Coordinates of C-alpha atoms and ligand atoms in Angstrom, one line a residue:
X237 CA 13.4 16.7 -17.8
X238 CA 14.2 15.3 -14.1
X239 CA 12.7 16.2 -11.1
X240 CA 11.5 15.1 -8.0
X241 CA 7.8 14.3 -6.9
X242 CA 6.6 16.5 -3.8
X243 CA 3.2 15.3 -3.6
X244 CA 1.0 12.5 -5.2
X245 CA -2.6 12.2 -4.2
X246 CA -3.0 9.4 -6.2
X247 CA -4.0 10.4 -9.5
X248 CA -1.9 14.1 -9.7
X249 CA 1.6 13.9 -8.8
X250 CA 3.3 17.4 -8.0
X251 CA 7.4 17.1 -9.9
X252 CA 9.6 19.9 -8.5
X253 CA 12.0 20.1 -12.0
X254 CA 15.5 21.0 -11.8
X255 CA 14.8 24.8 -12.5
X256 CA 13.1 25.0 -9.5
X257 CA 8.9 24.7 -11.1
X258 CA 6.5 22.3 -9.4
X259 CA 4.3 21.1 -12.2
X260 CA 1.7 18.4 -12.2
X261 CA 2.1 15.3 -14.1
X262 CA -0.2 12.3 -14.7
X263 CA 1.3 8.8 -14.9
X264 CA 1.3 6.9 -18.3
X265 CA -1.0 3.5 -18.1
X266 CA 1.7 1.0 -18.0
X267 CA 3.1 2.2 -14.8
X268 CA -0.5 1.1 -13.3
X269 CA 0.1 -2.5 -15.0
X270 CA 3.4 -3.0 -13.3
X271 CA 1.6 -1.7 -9.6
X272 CA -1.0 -4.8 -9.9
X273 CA 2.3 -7.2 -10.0
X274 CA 3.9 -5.5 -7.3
X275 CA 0.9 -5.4 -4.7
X276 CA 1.9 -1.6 -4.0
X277 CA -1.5 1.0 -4.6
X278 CA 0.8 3.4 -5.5
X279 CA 3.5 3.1 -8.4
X280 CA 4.8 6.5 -7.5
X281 CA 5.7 7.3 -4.8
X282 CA 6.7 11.2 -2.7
X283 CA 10.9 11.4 -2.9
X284 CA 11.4 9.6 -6.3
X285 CA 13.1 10.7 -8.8
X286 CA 11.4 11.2 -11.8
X287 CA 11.7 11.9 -15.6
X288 CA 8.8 13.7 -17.1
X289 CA 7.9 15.0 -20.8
X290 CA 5.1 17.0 -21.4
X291 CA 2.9 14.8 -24.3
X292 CA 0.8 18.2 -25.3
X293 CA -1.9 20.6 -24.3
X294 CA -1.7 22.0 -21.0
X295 CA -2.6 19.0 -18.9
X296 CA 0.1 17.1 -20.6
X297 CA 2.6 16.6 -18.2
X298 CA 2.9 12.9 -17.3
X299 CA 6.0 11.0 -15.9
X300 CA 7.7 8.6 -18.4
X301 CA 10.2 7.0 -16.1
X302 CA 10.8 6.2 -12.2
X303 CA 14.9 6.2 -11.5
X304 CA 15.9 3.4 -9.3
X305 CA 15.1 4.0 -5.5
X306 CA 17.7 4.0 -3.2
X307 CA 15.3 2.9 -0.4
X308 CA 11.5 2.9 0.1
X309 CA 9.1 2.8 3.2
X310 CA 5.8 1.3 3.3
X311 CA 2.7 1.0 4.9
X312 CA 0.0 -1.1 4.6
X313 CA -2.7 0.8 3.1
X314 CA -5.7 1.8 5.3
X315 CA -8.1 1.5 2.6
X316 CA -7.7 -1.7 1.2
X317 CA -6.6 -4.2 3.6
X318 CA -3.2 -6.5 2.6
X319 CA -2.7 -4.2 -0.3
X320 CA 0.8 -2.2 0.5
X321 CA 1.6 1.9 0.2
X322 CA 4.8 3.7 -0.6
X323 CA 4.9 6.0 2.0
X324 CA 8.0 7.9 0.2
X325 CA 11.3 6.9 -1.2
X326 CA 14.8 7.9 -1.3
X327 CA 14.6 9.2 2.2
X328 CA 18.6 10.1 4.3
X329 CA 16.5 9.2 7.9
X330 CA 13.1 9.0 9.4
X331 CA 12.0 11.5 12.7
X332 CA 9.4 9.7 14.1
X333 CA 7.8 11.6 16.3
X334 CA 5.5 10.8 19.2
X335 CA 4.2 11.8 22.3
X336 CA 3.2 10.3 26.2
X337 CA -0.1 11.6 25.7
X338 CA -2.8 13.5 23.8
X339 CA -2.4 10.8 21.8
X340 CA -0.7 8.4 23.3
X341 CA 2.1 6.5 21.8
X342 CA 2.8 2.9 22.6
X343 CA 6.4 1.4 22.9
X344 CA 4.8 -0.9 21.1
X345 CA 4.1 1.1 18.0
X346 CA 7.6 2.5 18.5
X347 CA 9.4 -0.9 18.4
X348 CA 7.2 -1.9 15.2
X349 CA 8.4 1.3 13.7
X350 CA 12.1 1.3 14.5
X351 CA 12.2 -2.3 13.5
X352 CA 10.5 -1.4 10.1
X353 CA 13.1 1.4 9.2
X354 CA 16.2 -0.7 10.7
X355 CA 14.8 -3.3 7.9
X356 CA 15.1 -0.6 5.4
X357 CA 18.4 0.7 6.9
X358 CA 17.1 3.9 7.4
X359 CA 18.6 5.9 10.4
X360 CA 15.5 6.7 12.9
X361 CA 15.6 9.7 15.5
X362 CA 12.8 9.5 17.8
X363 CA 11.4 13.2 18.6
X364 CA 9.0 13.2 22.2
X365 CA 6.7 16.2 21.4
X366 CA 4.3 18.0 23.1
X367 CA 6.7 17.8 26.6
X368 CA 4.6 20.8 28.0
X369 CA 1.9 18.7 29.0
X370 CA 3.6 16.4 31.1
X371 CA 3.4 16.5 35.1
X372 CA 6.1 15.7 37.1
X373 CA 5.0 11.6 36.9
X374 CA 4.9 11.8 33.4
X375 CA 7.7 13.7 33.1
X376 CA 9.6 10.7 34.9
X377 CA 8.1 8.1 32.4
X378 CA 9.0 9.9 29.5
X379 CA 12.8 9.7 31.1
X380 CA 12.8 6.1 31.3
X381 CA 11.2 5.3 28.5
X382 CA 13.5 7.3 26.1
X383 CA 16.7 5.6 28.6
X384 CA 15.5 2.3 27.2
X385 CA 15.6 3.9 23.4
X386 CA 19.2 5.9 24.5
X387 CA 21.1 3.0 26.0
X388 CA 20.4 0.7 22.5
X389 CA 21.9 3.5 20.5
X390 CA 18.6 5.7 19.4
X391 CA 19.2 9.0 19.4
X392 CA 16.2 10.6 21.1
X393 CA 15.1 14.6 21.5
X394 CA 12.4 15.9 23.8
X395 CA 10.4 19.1 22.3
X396 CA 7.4 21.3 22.4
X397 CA 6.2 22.9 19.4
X398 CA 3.5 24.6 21.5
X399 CA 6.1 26.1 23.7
X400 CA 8.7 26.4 21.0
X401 CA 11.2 23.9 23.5
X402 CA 14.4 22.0 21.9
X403 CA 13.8 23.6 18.5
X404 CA 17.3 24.7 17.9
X405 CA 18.1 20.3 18.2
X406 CA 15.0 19.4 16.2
X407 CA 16.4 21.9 13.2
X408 CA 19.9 20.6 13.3
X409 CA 18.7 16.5 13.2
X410 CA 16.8 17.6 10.1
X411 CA 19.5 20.4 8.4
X412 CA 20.6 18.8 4.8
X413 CA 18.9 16.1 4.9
X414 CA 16.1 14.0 3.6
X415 CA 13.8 13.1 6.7
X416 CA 10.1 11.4 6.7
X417 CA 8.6 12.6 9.2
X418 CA 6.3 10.3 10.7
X419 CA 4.3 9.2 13.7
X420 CA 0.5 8.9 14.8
X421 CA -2.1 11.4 13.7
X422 CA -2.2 14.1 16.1
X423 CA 1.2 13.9 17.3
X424 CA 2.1 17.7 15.9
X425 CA 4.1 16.8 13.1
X426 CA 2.5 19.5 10.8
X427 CA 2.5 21.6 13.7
X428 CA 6.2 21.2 14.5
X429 CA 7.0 22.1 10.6
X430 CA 5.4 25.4 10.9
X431 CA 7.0 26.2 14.2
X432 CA 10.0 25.9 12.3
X433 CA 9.5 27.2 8.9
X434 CA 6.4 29.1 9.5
X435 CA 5.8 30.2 5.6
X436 CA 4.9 26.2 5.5
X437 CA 1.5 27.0 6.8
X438 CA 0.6 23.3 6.9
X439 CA -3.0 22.4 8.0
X440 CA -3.3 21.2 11.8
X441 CA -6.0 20.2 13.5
X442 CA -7.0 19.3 17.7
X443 CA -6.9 16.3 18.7
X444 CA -10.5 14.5 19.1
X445 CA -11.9 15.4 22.9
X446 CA -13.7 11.8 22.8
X447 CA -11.6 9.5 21.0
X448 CA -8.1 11.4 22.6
X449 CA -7.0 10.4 18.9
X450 CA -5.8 12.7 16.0
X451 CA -8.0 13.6 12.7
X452 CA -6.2 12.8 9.8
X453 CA -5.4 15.9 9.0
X454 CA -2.7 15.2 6.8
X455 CA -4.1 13.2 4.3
X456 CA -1.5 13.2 1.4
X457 CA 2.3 12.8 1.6
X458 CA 4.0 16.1 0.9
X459 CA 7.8 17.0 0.4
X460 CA 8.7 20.4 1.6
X461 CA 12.2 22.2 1.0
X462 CA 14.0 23.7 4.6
X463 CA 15.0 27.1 3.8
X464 CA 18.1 25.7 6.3
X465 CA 18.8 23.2 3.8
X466 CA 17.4 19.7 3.1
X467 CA 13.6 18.6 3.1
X468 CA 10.8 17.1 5.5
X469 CA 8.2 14.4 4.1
X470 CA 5.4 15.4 6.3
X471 CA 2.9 12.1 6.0
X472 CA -0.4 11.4 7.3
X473 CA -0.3 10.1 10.2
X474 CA 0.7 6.2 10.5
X475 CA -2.6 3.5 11.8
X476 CA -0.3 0.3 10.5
X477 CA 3.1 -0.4 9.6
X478 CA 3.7 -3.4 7.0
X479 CA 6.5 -5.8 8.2
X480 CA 5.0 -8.5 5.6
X481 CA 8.4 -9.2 3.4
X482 CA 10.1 -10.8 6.8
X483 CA 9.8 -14.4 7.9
X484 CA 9.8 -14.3 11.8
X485 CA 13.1 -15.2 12.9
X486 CA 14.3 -12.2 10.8
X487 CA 12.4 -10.0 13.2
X488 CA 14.6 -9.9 15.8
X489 CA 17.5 -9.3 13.6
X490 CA 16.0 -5.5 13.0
X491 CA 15.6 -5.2 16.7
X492 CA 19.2 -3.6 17.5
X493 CA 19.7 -5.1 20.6
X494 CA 18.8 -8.6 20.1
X495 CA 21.2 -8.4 16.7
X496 CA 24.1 -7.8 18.9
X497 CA 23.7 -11.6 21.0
X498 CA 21.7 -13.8 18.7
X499 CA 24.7 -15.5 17.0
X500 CA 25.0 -17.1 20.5
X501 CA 21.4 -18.6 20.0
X502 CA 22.0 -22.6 19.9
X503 CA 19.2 -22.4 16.8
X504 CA 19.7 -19.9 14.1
X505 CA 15.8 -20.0 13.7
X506 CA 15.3 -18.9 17.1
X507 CA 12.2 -17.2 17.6
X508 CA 13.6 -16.5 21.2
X509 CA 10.8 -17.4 23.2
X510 CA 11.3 -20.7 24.9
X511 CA 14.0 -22.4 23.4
X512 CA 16.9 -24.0 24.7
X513 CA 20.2 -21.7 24.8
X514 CA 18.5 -18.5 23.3
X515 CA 21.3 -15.9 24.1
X516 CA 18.4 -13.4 23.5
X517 CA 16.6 -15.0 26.5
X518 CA 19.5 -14.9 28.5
X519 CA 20.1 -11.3 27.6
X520 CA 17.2 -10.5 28.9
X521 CA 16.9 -12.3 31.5
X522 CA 20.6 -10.7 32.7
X523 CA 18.9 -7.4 32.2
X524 CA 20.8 -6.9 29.2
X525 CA 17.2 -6.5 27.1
X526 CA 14.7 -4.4 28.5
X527 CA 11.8 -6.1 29.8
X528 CA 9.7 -3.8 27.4
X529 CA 11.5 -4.3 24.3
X530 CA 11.6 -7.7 25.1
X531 CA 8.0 -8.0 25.7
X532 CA 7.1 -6.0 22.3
X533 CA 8.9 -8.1 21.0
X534 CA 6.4 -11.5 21.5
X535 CA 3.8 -9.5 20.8
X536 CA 5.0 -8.9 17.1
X537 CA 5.7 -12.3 17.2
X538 CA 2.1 -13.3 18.3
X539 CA 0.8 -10.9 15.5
X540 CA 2.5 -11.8 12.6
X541 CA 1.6 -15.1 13.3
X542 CA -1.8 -14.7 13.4
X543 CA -1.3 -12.5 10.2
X544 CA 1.0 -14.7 8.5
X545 CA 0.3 -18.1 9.3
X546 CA 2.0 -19.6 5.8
X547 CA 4.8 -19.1 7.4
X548 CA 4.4 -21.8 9.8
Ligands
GTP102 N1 0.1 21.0 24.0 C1 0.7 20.8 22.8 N2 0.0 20.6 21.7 C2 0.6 20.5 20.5 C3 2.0 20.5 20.4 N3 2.3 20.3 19.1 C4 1.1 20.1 18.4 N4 0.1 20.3 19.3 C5 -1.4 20.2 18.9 O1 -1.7 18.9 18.5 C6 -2.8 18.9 17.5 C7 -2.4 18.0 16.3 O2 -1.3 18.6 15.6 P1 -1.0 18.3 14.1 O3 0.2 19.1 13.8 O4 -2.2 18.6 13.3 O5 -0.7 16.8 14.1 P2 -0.2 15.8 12.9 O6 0.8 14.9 13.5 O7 0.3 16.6 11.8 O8 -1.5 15.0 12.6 P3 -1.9 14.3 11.1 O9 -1.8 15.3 10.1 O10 -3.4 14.0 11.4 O11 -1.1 13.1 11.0 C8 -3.0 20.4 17.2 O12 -4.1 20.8 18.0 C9 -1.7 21.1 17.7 O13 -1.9 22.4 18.1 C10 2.8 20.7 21.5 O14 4.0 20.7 21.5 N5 2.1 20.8 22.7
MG103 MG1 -0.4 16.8 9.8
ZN104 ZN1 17.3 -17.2 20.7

């Protein structure tokens, strides 16, 4: 029988079948074997497609065969360092969806992420939440900040799940589709899912007074169906994003912008930081590349060398 996982916690995964039934399957030994080759922690991943048989007795649901993924996101996995996550697979576009403050959400966390999902060539929509606490300085940041994200072709909402503002946009981005919803802990992702299909009643939890950061209340992946049509991957929320597969003049060829002028580049291994006739350089330097993009930019740079240094 085929079916889809909704959930895997790591030793249970939950298969919605065709006919609609969530069971829980197990996953035969061999699939573990192959993980170890593959560096991922998880062999299965939320999204896949799946073909389970049921090997006897009640727990005997296990899943026999993975179907090839379309695409895959992944994560570097926050409990053992270097090892790599599926975050969930087979996915139409990613919402990622942050906020100014309470937490806040660095541009630079952003780029990482857009640059991660443009390697995948998944479609990202960025979603601002939680607009209702935002003065009238904030306010103005938040404007330029998603200008910078507009003018290189992002698409890019403003909401409030608390006060229920730009829901009608938030449920169209996501009608018929497959979305991962991601974005830091404490965000409102769960939150946001509820405001929209309340029978969800998805666990949420305040954001810490001390460390201004979210809980991890989400701990598992889930998949849940839109009575609108399509489905929401709500994930826990994101602490690191793996960019590990690139070498690092592929970087800037996931960062939109710099794509568009980097055949100009005298080198084609530009790195774009000092060289001679870097187009990229001279983009920004025209104004063409915003000066926070572009300084996001080096800082991956600078961090995946210090990660990576067999690349060098
Ligand atoms: N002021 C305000 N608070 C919000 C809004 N949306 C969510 N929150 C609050 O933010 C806190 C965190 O929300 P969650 O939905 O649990 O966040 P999450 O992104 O699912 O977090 P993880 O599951 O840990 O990844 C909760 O206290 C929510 O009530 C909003 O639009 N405005
Ligand atoms: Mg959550
Ligand atoms: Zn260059």
């Amino acid at each position: 029988m085929r079916g889809v996982v909704v959930k895997s916690t790591g030793s249970w995964y939950d298969v919605k079948t065709e006919n609609g039934e969530v069971v829980k399957c197990r996953i035969r030994g061999v699939f573990r074997i192959d993980d170890t080759k593959e560096k991922y922690s998880n062999p299965v991943a939320v999204g896949d497609l799946v073909e389970i048989l049921n090997e006897g007795g009640p727990d005997g649901w296990v899943i026999s065969a993975i179907e090839p993924r379309h695409n895959y996101i992944v994560r570097s996995s926050p409990r053992h360092r270097g090892a790599r996550q599926i975050l969930a697979a087979n996915i139409d576009q990613c919402v990622l969806i942050v906020t100014l403050i309470q937490p806040r959400t660095s541009t630079g966390f952003i780029d990482r992420f857009l640059l991660t999902a443009e390697a995948y060539h998944i479609p990202t929509i960025i979603v601002f939440n939680k607009t209702d606490l935002l003065d009238e300085k904030n306010m103005y940041k938040l404007e330029s900040i998603a200008q910078i994200y507009r003018q290189i072709g992002y698409r890019v909402l403003f909401v409030s799940a608390l006060k229920k503002l730009g829901m009608s946009e938030f449920v169209e981005a996501l009608r018929n589709k497959i979305t991962l919803l991601a974005g830091h802990s404490g965000v409102g992702k769960s939150t946001l899912m509820n405001t929209i299909q309340p029978h969800l009643h998805l666990r949420t939890q305040e954001v810490s007074r001390i460390t201004g950061k979210g809980m991890h209340t989400t701990t598992f992946a889930e998949m849940h169906f839109l009575d609108f049509g399509g489905s929401v991957i709500d994930a826990p929320g994101i602490r690191e994003f793996g960019i590990t597969d690139f070498k690092p003049e592929e970087i800037s060829h996931y960062y939109i912008e710099m794509r568009e002028v980097l055949q100009g580049c005298k080198f084609n291994n530009c790195l774009h930081e000092n060289e001679p006739e870097c187009a990229v350089k001279k983009a920004y330097l025209a104004g063409k590349i915003s000066e926070e993009r572009y300084t996001n930019y080096l800082n991956i740079l600078q961090d995946y060398r210090a990660n990576y240094r067999h690349w060098e």
